[in-house]
């Protein structure tokens, strides 16, 4: 709350999205949702008797608040779990190949590596499966060299593992590429979904590879679980690469639910944008509205009938544009969705506002992990006396340097500053 206040923000302005796979975080979000429902019940009805008996109200509130606190499993971590579903780090072949990779660093093999200009196979980190793929790929690329080396040093013999090495490198290469793509500065939910689908398509090509077939199945099942969040579905719905005319990504009922969530998000944005000026303008027009009501009542008394309800043209236009997304042409997989919505800022202002929120949601914790690493570099053992405010300012600059080119020109009126400095007496 203190951090939000320091930036002049309120809780109403926060679109809460937890990207995590930790059991503690999953439980925390679930409990927060329960607390939110219980709090709403207490605020709406102080009667303990009604509170205990109103099951229907509880169910409806659970539905309303179900997606106010969103949780999506980290895409990068989920991808790693999919890999470990097929070949775990404790796999016997992985262990033995890793031991040989470590032995290669022994000084007695240095002459052989130097003479053949070969590279040492890297050992991998326990927290990153990609290191295993890099190690195995290194062996495979230098297969001829290691076969010759094994003739001289029997302890480096990989003859019983070459089939596994070839299968692993072939099956997991698409997933490794996908993992690298997810490490960008910002990967939206729909961009991650496209990258994952491409990886699945590539893995499916290796139908004779036993590891690839198992990997294909687990990638499919893991992806289906990731799609359970309405916020995730909303991102897919606003992406013309996935939602287009005759697209089968969602059925009719799912589309209605997604459209309702998008509408609710837009309504929330509208409530935030209502200013005191709008309230003042409504007050000044109230007298004329009353006069119109009196005249309408008089005419109704003479001729009967009733006044038709006033149509909210903005709301109608929004709903039409929202449903029209289903009949737009499909775009290529490398289509820039963000630029697509920037171009629609004037023609689809409401959907553009929602898209701003949706596509700002990250698909993984990579940016957070990168921030932790940056903090470790700033708050070093030699800089432990930094004040909290100073540290925060340094981190803001370090983590947002890509935005400076856009921000700096509008922070000051540079021409006015330059003129005042030039005319100031010495």
CSV table of C-alpha atoms in Angstrom, one decimal:
chain,number,residue,atom,x,y,z
A,1,UNK,CA,0.0,0.0,0.0
A,2,UNK,CA,2.9,2.4,0.8
A,3,UNK,CA,4.4,1.7,-2.6
A,4,UNK,CA,1.1,2.3,-4.4
A,5,UNK,CA,0.6,5.5,-2.5
A,6,UNK,CA,4.1,6.8,-3.4
A,7,UNK,CA,3.1,6.6,-7.0
A,8,UNK,CA,-0.4,8.1,-6.5
A,9,UNK,CA,-2.2,4.8,-7.2
A,10,UNK,CA,-5.1,3.1,-5.5
A,11,UNK,CA,-6.1,-0.5,-5.3
A,12,UNK,CA,-8.9,0.1,-7.8
A,13,UNK,CA,-6.2,0.8,-10.5
A,14,UNK,CA,-4.5,-2.6,-10.0
A,15,UNK,CA,-5.2,-5.5,-12.3
A,16,UNK,CA,-3.9,-8.3,-10.0
A,17,UNK,CA,-2.1,-11.1,-11.8
A,18,UNK,CA,0.0,-13.6,-9.9
A,19,UNK,CA,2.4,-15.5,-12.2
A,20,UNK,CA,3.8,-18.4,-10.1
A,21,UNK,CA,3.9,-22.1,-9.7
A,22,UNK,CA,4.7,-22.3,-6.0
A,23,UNK,CA,2.2,-24.2,-3.8
A,24,UNK,CA,2.3,-21.4,-1.2
A,25,UNK,CA,1.3,-18.9,-3.8
A,26,UNK,CA,-1.5,-21.1,-5.2
A,27,UNK,CA,-2.8,-21.5,-1.7
A,28,UNK,CA,-2.5,-17.7,-1.0
A,29,UNK,CA,-4.5,-16.7,-4.0
A,30,UNK,CA,-7.2,-19.3,-3.2
A,31,UNK,CA,-7.5,-18.0,0.4
A,32,UNK,CA,-7.5,-14.3,-0.8
A,33,UNK,CA,-10.4,-15.1,-3.1
A,34,UNK,CA,-12.3,-16.8,-0.2
A,35,UNK,CA,-11.6,-13.8,2.1
A,36,UNK,CA,-12.8,-11.4,-0.6
A,37,UNK,CA,-16.1,-13.3,-0.9
A,38,UNK,CA,-16.6,-13.4,2.9
A,39,UNK,CA,-15.8,-9.7,3.2
A,40,UNK,CA,-18.3,-8.8,0.6
A,41,UNK,CA,-21.0,-10.9,2.3
A,42,UNK,CA,-20.3,-9.1,5.6
A,43,UNK,CA,-20.5,-5.7,4.0
A,44,UNK,CA,-23.7,-6.5,2.2
A,45,UNK,CA,-25.5,-8.1,5.1
A,46,UNK,CA,-24.7,-7.6,8.8
A,47,UNK,CA,-27.2,-10.1,9.9
A,48,UNK,CA,-25.4,-13.3,11.1
A,49,UNK,CA,-28.5,-15.4,10.5
A,50,UNK,CA,-28.8,-14.3,6.9
A,51,UNK,CA,-25.0,-14.7,6.5
A,52,UNK,CA,-25.2,-18.4,7.4
A,53,UNK,CA,-28.2,-19.3,5.3
A,54,UNK,CA,-27.6,-17.3,2.1
A,55,UNK,CA,-25.8,-20.0,0.0
A,56,UNK,CA,-27.2,-18.7,-3.3
A,57,UNK,CA,-25.6,-15.3,-2.6
A,58,UNK,CA,-22.3,-16.9,-1.7
A,59,UNK,CA,-22.3,-18.8,-5.0
A,60,UNK,CA,-23.1,-15.8,-7.0
A,61,UNK,CA,-20.4,-13.7,-5.3
A,62,UNK,CA,-17.8,-16.4,-5.8
A,63,UNK,CA,-18.6,-16.2,-9.5
A,64,UNK,CA,-18.3,-12.4,-9.6
A,65,UNK,CA,-15.0,-12.3,-7.7
A,66,UNK,CA,-13.5,-15.5,-9.2
A,67,UNK,CA,-11.2,-13.6,-11.5
A,68,UNK,CA,-10.6,-10.4,-9.6
A,69,UNK,CA,-7.5,-12.1,-8.2
A,70,UNK,CA,-5.9,-14.0,-11.1
A,71,UNK,CA,-3.2,-16.6,-11.0
A,72,UNK,CA,-1.4,-18.0,-14.0
A,73,UNK,CA,1.3,-20.6,-13.7
A,74,UNK,CA,4.7,-19.3,-14.9
A,75,UNK,CA,5.1,-20.3,-18.5
A,76,UNK,CA,8.9,-20.8,-18.2
A,77,UNK,CA,8.6,-23.0,-15.1
A,78,UNK,CA,5.7,-25.0,-16.6
A,79,UNK,CA,7.8,-25.6,-19.7
A,80,UNK,CA,10.6,-27.0,-17.5
A,81,UNK,CA,8.1,-29.2,-15.7
A,82,UNK,CA,6.9,-30.6,-19.0
A,83,UNK,CA,10.5,-31.5,-19.9
A,84,UNK,CA,11.0,-33.2,-16.5
A,85,UNK,CA,7.8,-35.2,-17.0
A,86,UNK,CA,9.6,-37.0,-19.8
A,87,UNK,CA,13.3,-37.1,-18.7
A,88,UNK,CA,14.0,-36.3,-15.1
A,89,UNK,CA,17.3,-35.0,-13.9
A,90,UNK,CA,17.8,-38.3,-12.0
A,91,UNK,CA,17.6,-40.2,-15.2
A,92,UNK,CA,20.5,-42.8,-15.3
A,93,UNK,CA,21.7,-41.7,-18.8
A,94,UNK,CA,21.7,-38.0,-17.8
A,95,UNK,CA,23.7,-38.9,-14.7
A,96,UNK,CA,26.3,-40.9,-16.5
A,97,UNK,CA,26.7,-38.3,-19.4
A,98,UNK,CA,27.0,-35.6,-16.8
A,99,UNK,CA,29.8,-37.4,-15.0
A,100,UNK,CA,31.7,-37.8,-18.3
A,101,UNK,CA,31.2,-34.1,-19.0
A,102,UNK,CA,32.9,-33.4,-15.6
A,103,UNK,CA,35.7,-35.7,-16.3
A,104,UNK,CA,36.5,-33.9,-19.6
A,105,UNK,CA,37.8,-31.0,-17.5
A,106,UNK,CA,40.7,-33.1,-16.2
A,107,UNK,CA,44.1,-31.8,-17.1
A,108,UNK,CA,45.2,-35.1,-18.8
A,109,UNK,CA,42.7,-34.5,-21.7
A,110,UNK,CA,43.8,-30.9,-22.3
A,111,UNK,CA,46.2,-31.8,-25.1
A,112,UNK,CA,43.6,-33.8,-27.0
A,113,UNK,CA,41.0,-30.9,-26.8
A,114,UNK,CA,43.6,-28.4,-27.8
A,115,UNK,CA,44.9,-30.4,-30.7
A,116,UNK,CA,41.5,-31.0,-32.2
A,117,UNK,CA,40.2,-27.5,-31.3
A,118,UNK,CA,37.3,-29.1,-29.5
A,119,UNK,CA,35.2,-27.4,-26.8
A,120,UNK,CA,34.5,-28.8,-23.4
A,121,UNK,CA,30.9,-30.0,-22.8
A,122,UNK,CA,29.4,-27.6,-20.2
A,123,UNK,CA,28.0,-28.9,-16.9
A,124,UNK,CA,24.5,-27.8,-16.1
A,125,UNK,CA,22.8,-26.0,-13.3
A,126,UNK,CA,20.3,-27.9,-11.2
A,127,UNK,CA,17.6,-25.1,-11.5
A,128,UNK,CA,17.7,-25.0,-15.4
A,129,UNK,CA,16.9,-28.0,-17.5
A,130,UNK,CA,18.3,-26.1,-20.6
A,131,UNK,CA,21.8,-26.8,-19.4
A,132,UNK,CA,21.2,-30.5,-20.0
A,133,UNK,CA,20.2,-29.8,-23.6
A,134,UNK,CA,23.3,-27.7,-24.1
A,135,UNK,CA,25.6,-30.3,-22.7
A,136,UNK,CA,24.1,-33.1,-24.8
A,137,UNK,CA,24.1,-31.0,-27.9
A,138,UNK,CA,27.8,-30.3,-27.3
A,139,UNK,CA,28.6,-34.0,-27.2
A,140,UNK,CA,26.5,-34.6,-30.4
A,141,UNK,CA,28.1,-31.8,-32.4
A,142,UNK,CA,31.5,-33.3,-31.6
A,143,UNK,CA,30.5,-37.0,-31.8
A,144,UNK,CA,33.5,-38.0,-34.0
A,145,UNK,CA,36.0,-36.4,-31.7
A,146,UNK,CA,34.5,-38.0,-28.6
A,147,UNK,CA,34.5,-41.4,-30.3
A,148,UNK,CA,38.2,-41.0,-31.1
A,149,UNK,CA,38.9,-39.8,-27.5
A,150,UNK,CA,37.1,-42.9,-26.1
A,151,UNK,CA,39.5,-45.2,-28.0
A,152,UNK,CA,42.3,-43.7,-26.0
A,153,UNK,CA,40.5,-43.1,-22.7
A,154,UNK,CA,37.9,-45.8,-21.9
A,155,UNK,CA,36.4,-43.8,-19.0
A,156,UNK,CA,35.0,-41.3,-21.6
A,157,UNK,CA,33.2,-43.9,-23.7
A,158,UNK,CA,29.7,-42.9,-24.7
A,159,UNK,CA,28.9,-45.8,-27.0
A,160,UNK,CA,26.0,-46.9,-24.8
A,161,UNK,CA,24.5,-43.4,-24.7
A,162,UNK,CA,24.7,-42.1,-28.3
A,163,UNK,CA,21.2,-43.3,-29.2
A,164,UNK,CA,19.8,-41.5,-26.1
A,165,UNK,CA,21.9,-38.3,-26.9
A,166,UNK,CA,20.5,-38.2,-30.5
A,167,UNK,CA,16.9,-38.8,-29.4
A,168,UNK,CA,17.2,-36.1,-26.6
A,169,UNK,CA,18.8,-33.5,-28.8
A,170,UNK,CA,16.2,-34.0,-31.6
A,171,UNK,CA,13.1,-34.1,-29.3
A,172,UNK,CA,14.0,-31.2,-27.0
A,173,UNK,CA,15.5,-28.7,-29.5
A,174,UNK,CA,12.0,-27.1,-30.2
A,175,UNK,CA,11.3,-26.8,-26.5
A,176,UNK,CA,14.8,-25.3,-25.8
A,177,UNK,CA,14.1,-22.6,-28.5
A,178,UNK,CA,10.7,-21.9,-26.9
A,179,UNK,CA,12.3,-21.6,-23.5
A,180,UNK,CA,14.8,-19.0,-24.9
A,181,UNK,CA,11.9,-17.1,-26.5
A,182,UNK,CA,10.2,-16.9,-23.1
A,183,UNK,CA,13.2,-15.1,-21.6
A,184,UNK,CA,12.5,-11.9,-23.5
A,185,UNK,CA,12.1,-8.6,-21.6
A,186,UNK,CA,8.3,-9.0,-21.9
A,187,UNK,CA,6.4,-11.9,-23.4
A,188,UNK,CA,2.6,-11.4,-23.4
A,189,UNK,CA,0.2,-14.3,-22.7
A,190,UNK,CA,-0.8,-14.8,-26.3
A,191,UNK,CA,2.8,-14.5,-27.5
A,192,UNK,CA,3.8,-17.3,-25.1
A,193,UNK,CA,0.8,-19.3,-26.3
A,194,UNK,CA,1.9,-19.0,-29.9
A,195,UNK,CA,5.5,-20.0,-29.0
A,196,UNK,CA,4.3,-23.0,-27.1
A,197,UNK,CA,2.1,-24.1,-30.0
A,198,UNK,CA,5.0,-23.8,-32.5
A,199,UNK,CA,7.1,-26.0,-30.1
A,200,UNK,CA,4.3,-28.6,-30.0
A,201,UNK,CA,4.1,-28.6,-33.8
A,202,UNK,CA,7.8,-29.1,-34.2
A,203,UNK,CA,7.9,-31.9,-31.6
A,204,UNK,CA,5.0,-33.7,-33.3
A,205,UNK,CA,7.2,-34.0,-36.5
A,206,UNK,CA,9.5,-36.5,-34.8
A,207,UNK,CA,6.9,-39.3,-34.5
A,208,UNK,CA,9.5,-42.0,-34.6
A,209,UNK,CA,11.3,-40.5,-31.6
A,210,UNK,CA,10.1,-42.2,-28.3
A,211,UNK,CA,11.0,-39.1,-26.2
A,212,UNK,CA,9.3,-36.8,-28.7
A,213,UNK,CA,6.0,-38.6,-28.4
A,214,UNK,CA,6.0,-38.5,-24.6
A,215,UNK,CA,7.0,-34.8,-24.8
A,216,UNK,CA,4.2,-34.0,-27.2
A,217,UNK,CA,1.6,-35.5,-24.8
A,218,UNK,CA,2.8,-33.6,-21.8
A,219,UNK,CA,3.1,-30.3,-23.6
A,220,UNK,CA,-0.5,-30.7,-24.7
A,221,UNK,CA,-1.8,-31.5,-21.2
A,222,UNK,CA,0.3,-28.7,-19.5
A,223,UNK,CA,-1.0,-26.1,-22.0
A,224,UNK,CA,-4.6,-27.1,-21.4
A,225,UNK,CA,-4.2,-26.3,-17.7
A,226,UNK,CA,-2.7,-22.9,-18.4
A,227,UNK,CA,-5.8,-21.9,-20.3
A,228,UNK,CA,-8.1,-22.3,-17.3
A,229,UNK,CA,-7.7,-18.6,-16.3
A,230,UNK,CA,-10.2,-16.2,-17.7
A,231,UNK,CA,-7.5,-13.5,-17.9
A,232,UNK,CA,-5.4,-15.9,-20.1
A,233,UNK,CA,-8.4,-16.6,-22.3
A,234,UNK,CA,-9.1,-12.9,-22.6
A,235,UNK,CA,-5.6,-12.4,-24.1
A,236,UNK,CA,-6.2,-15.1,-26.6
A,237,UNK,CA,-9.6,-13.7,-27.6
A,238,UNK,CA,-8.0,-10.2,-28.3
A,239,UNK,CA,-5.3,-11.8,-30.5
A,240,UNK,CA,-6.3,-12.0,-34.2
A,241,UNK,CA,-3.7,-14.8,-34.7
A,242,UNK,CA,-5.9,-17.1,-32.5
A,243,UNK,CA,-9.4,-15.6,-32.6
A,244,UNK,CA,-10.7,-15.0,-36.1
A,245,UNK,CA,-13.5,-16.0,-38.4
A,246,UNK,CA,-14.4,-19.7,-38.0
A,247,UNK,CA,-11.7,-20.1,-35.3
A,248,UNK,CA,-12.3,-23.2,-33.1
A,249,UNK,CA,-10.2,-21.9,-30.2
A,250,UNK,CA,-13.3,-21.2,-28.1
A,251,UNK,CA,-16.9,-22.6,-28.2
A,252,UNK,CA,-20.0,-20.4,-27.9
A,253,UNK,CA,-20.3,-20.6,-24.2
A,254,UNK,CA,-16.6,-19.8,-23.6
A,255,UNK,CA,-16.9,-16.8,-25.8
A,256,UNK,CA,-19.8,-15.4,-23.8
A,257,UNK,CA,-17.9,-15.8,-20.6
A,258,UNK,CA,-14.8,-14.1,-22.1
A,259,UNK,CA,-16.8,-11.3,-23.5
A,260,UNK,CA,-18.4,-10.7,-20.1
A,261,UNK,CA,-15.0,-10.6,-18.5
A,262,UNK,CA,-13.7,-8.1,-21.1
A,263,UNK,CA,-16.8,-6.0,-20.6
A,264,UNK,CA,-16.4,-6.0,-16.8
A,265,UNK,CA,-12.7,-4.9,-17.2
A,266,UNK,CA,-13.8,-2.1,-19.5
A,267,UNK,CA,-16.5,-1.0,-17.1
A,268,UNK,CA,-14.0,-0.9,-14.3
A,269,UNK,CA,-11.7,1.3,-16.5
A,270,UNK,CA,-14.7,3.6,-17.1
A,271,UNK,CA,-15.4,3.9,-13.4
A,272,UNK,CA,-11.8,4.9,-12.8
A,273,UNK,CA,-11.9,7.5,-15.6
A,274,UNK,CA,-15.0,9.2,-14.1
A,275,UNK,CA,-13.8,12.6,-12.8
A,276,UNK,CA,-15.4,15.3,-10.8
A,277,UNK,CA,-15.8,17.3,-14.0
A,278,UNK,CA,-18.2,14.6,-15.2
A,279,UNK,CA,-20.2,14.8,-12.0
A,280,UNK,CA,-20.3,18.6,-12.3
A,281,UNK,CA,-21.6,18.5,-15.9
A,282,UNK,CA,-24.3,16.0,-14.9
A,283,UNK,CA,-25.5,18.4,-12.2
A,284,UNK,CA,-25.8,21.4,-14.6
A,285,UNK,CA,-27.9,19.4,-17.0
A,286,UNK,CA,-30.3,18.0,-14.3
A,287,UNK,CA,-32.7,21.0,-14.5
A,288,UNK,CA,-33.2,20.7,-18.2
A,289,UNK,CA,-33.7,16.9,-17.8
A,290,UNK,CA,-36.4,17.5,-15.2
A,291,UNK,CA,-38.1,19.9,-17.6
A,292,UNK,CA,-38.0,17.4,-20.4
A,293,UNK,CA,-39.5,14.7,-18.0
A,294,UNK,CA,-42.4,17.1,-17.2
A,295,UNK,CA,-43.1,17.8,-20.9
A,296,UNK,CA,-42.9,14.1,-21.7
A,297,UNK,CA,-45.3,13.3,-18.9
A,298,UNK,CA,-47.8,15.8,-20.2
A,299,UNK,CA,-47.6,14.4,-23.8
A,300,UNK,CA,-47.9,10.9,-22.4
A,301,UNK,CA,-51.1,11.9,-20.5
A,302,UNK,CA,-52.6,13.2,-23.8
A,303,UNK,CA,-51.7,10.3,-26.1
A,304,UNK,CA,-50.7,7.4,-23.9
A,305,UNK,CA,-47.7,5.1,-24.5
A,306,UNK,CA,-44.4,5.2,-22.6
A,307,UNK,CA,-40.9,6.6,-23.2
A,308,UNK,CA,-38.4,4.2,-24.7
A,309,UNK,CA,-35.4,3.5,-22.6
A,310,UNK,CA,-32.4,5.6,-23.6
A,311,UNK,CA,-29.8,3.6,-25.5
A,312,UNK,CA,-26.2,3.8,-24.4
A,313,UNK,CA,-24.5,4.3,-27.8
A,314,UNK,CA,-21.0,3.8,-26.3
A,315,UNK,CA,-22.0,0.5,-24.7
A,316,UNK,CA,-23.7,-0.7,-27.9
A,317,UNK,CA,-20.7,0.2,-30.0
A,318,UNK,CA,-18.4,-1.6,-27.6
A,319,UNK,CA,-20.4,-4.8,-27.7
A,320,UNK,CA,-20.6,-4.8,-31.5
A,321,UNK,CA,-16.9,-4.3,-31.8
A,322,UNK,CA,-16.2,-7.0,-29.2
A,323,UNK,CA,-18.4,-9.6,-31.0
A,324,UNK,CA,-16.9,-8.5,-34.4
A,325,UNK,CA,-13.5,-9.9,-33.3
A,326,UNK,CA,-14.9,-13.3,-34.1
A,327,UNK,CA,-15.3,-12.5,-37.8
A,328,UNK,CA,-12.0,-10.8,-38.5
A,329,UNK,CA,-9.4,-12.4,-40.8
A,330,UNK,CA,-6.6,-14.5,-39.4
A,331,UNK,CA,-3.1,-13.0,-39.0
A,332,UNK,CA,0.2,-14.8,-39.4
A,333,UNK,CA,1.9,-16.2,-36.3
A,334,UNK,CA,4.6,-13.5,-36.3
A,335,UNK,CA,2.1,-10.7,-36.5
A,336,UNK,CA,2.7,-7.9,-34.0
A,337,UNK,CA,-0.4,-7.8,-31.9
A,338,UNK,CA,0.7,-4.8,-29.9
A,339,UNK,CA,1.1,-2.6,-33.0
A,340,UNK,CA,-2.3,-3.9,-34.2
A,341,UNK,CA,-4.0,-2.4,-31.1
A,342,UNK,CA,-2.0,0.8,-31.3
A,343,UNK,CA,-3.4,1.4,-34.7
A,344,UNK,CA,-6.9,0.8,-33.3
A,345,UNK,CA,-6.6,3.4,-30.6
A,346,UNK,CA,-9.0,5.8,-32.3
A,347,UNK,CA,-11.3,3.3,-34.0
A,348,UNK,CA,-11.6,0.9,-31.0
A,349,UNK,CA,-10.8,3.1,-28.0
A,350,UNK,CA,-12.6,0.9,-25.5
A,351,UNK,CA,-11.1,-2.4,-26.7
A,352,UNK,CA,-7.7,-0.6,-26.9
A,353,UNK,CA,-8.0,0.3,-23.2
A,354,UNK,CA,-8.6,-3.3,-22.3
A,355,UNK,CA,-5.8,-4.5,-24.6
A,356,UNK,CA,-3.4,-2.2,-22.7
A,357,UNK,CA,-4.2,-4.1,-19.5
A,358,UNK,CA,-4.3,-7.6,-21.0
A,359,UNK,CA,-1.1,-7.5,-23.1
A,360,UNK,CA,0.9,-5.8,-20.2
A,361,UNK,CA,0.4,-9.0,-18.2
A,362,UNK,CA,3.6,-11.1,-18.3
A,363,UNK,CA,3.5,-14.8,-19.0
A,364,UNK,CA,6.4,-15.8,-16.7
A,365,UNK,CA,8.5,-14.7,-13.7
A,366,UNK,CA,11.5,-14.0,-15.9
A,367,UNK,CA,11.3,-10.2,-15.4
A,368,UNK,CA,11.1,-10.6,-11.7
A,369,UNK,CA,14.1,-12.9,-11.6
A,370,UNK,CA,16.0,-10.4,-13.7
A,371,UNK,CA,15.1,-7.7,-11.2
A,372,UNK,CA,16.4,-9.8,-8.4
A,373,UNK,CA,19.7,-10.3,-10.2
A,374,UNK,CA,19.9,-6.5,-10.9
A,375,UNK,CA,19.3,-5.8,-7.2
A,376,UNK,CA,22.1,-8.1,-6.2
A,377,UNK,CA,24.5,-6.1,-8.5
A,378,UNK,CA,23.4,-2.8,-7.0
A,379,UNK,CA,23.1,-3.8,-3.3
A,380,UNK,CA,26.5,-5.3,-3.1
A,381,UNK,CA,28.7,-5.9,0.0
A,382,UNK,CA,30.4,-2.6,-0.8
A,383,UNK,CA,27.1,-0.6,-0.9
A,384,UNK,CA,25.2,-1.8,2.1
A,385,UNK,CA,24.6,1.8,3.4
A,386,UNK,CA,22.3,2.9,0.5
A,387,UNK,CA,19.1,4.5,1.7
A,388,UNK,CA,15.8,2.9,0.8
A,389,UNK,CA,14.7,5.8,-1.4
A,390,UNK,CA,18.1,5.9,-3.2
A,391,UNK,CA,18.0,2.2,-3.8
A,392,UNK,CA,14.5,2.4,-5.2
A,393,UNK,CA,15.4,5.2,-7.5
A,394,UNK,CA,18.5,3.3,-8.8
A,395,UNK,CA,16.4,0.2,-9.5
A,396,UNK,CA,13.7,2.2,-11.3
A,397,UNK,CA,16.4,3.6,-13.6
A,398,UNK,CA,18.1,0.3,-14.1
A,399,UNK,CA,14.9,-1.7,-14.8
A,400,UNK,CA,13.3,0.9,-17.1
A,401,UNK,CA,16.2,2.2,-19.1
A,402,UNK,CA,14.5,1.1,-22.4
A,403,UNK,CA,11.6,3.6,-21.7
A,404,UNK,CA,13.9,6.6,-21.2
A,405,UNK,CA,14.0,7.6,-24.8
A,406,UNK,CA,10.3,8.1,-24.7
A,407,UNK,CA,10.0,9.5,-21.2
A,408,UNK,CA,12.8,12.1,-21.0
A,409,UNK,CA,11.7,14.4,-23.8
A,410,UNK,CA,8.3,15.0,-22.1
A,411,UNK,CA,9.6,15.4,-18.5
A,412,UNK,CA,10.7,19.0,-19.1
A,413,UNK,CA,10.2,21.7,-21.6
A,414,UNK,CA,13.8,21.6,-22.7
A,415,UNK,CA,13.6,24.7,-24.9
A,416,UNK,CA,12.3,26.8,-21.9
A,417,UNK,CA,15.0,25.4,-19.6
A,418,UNK,CA,17.7,26.2,-22.2
A,419,UNK,CA,16.4,29.7,-22.7
A,420,UNK,CA,16.2,30.5,-19.0
A,421,UNK,CA,19.8,29.2,-18.5
A,422,UNK,CA,21.1,31.3,-21.4
A,423,UNK,CA,19.4,34.5,-20.2
A,424,UNK,CA,20.3,34.1,-16.6
A,425,UNK,CA,23.0,36.7,-15.5
A,426,UNK,CA,26.4,35.4,-14.5
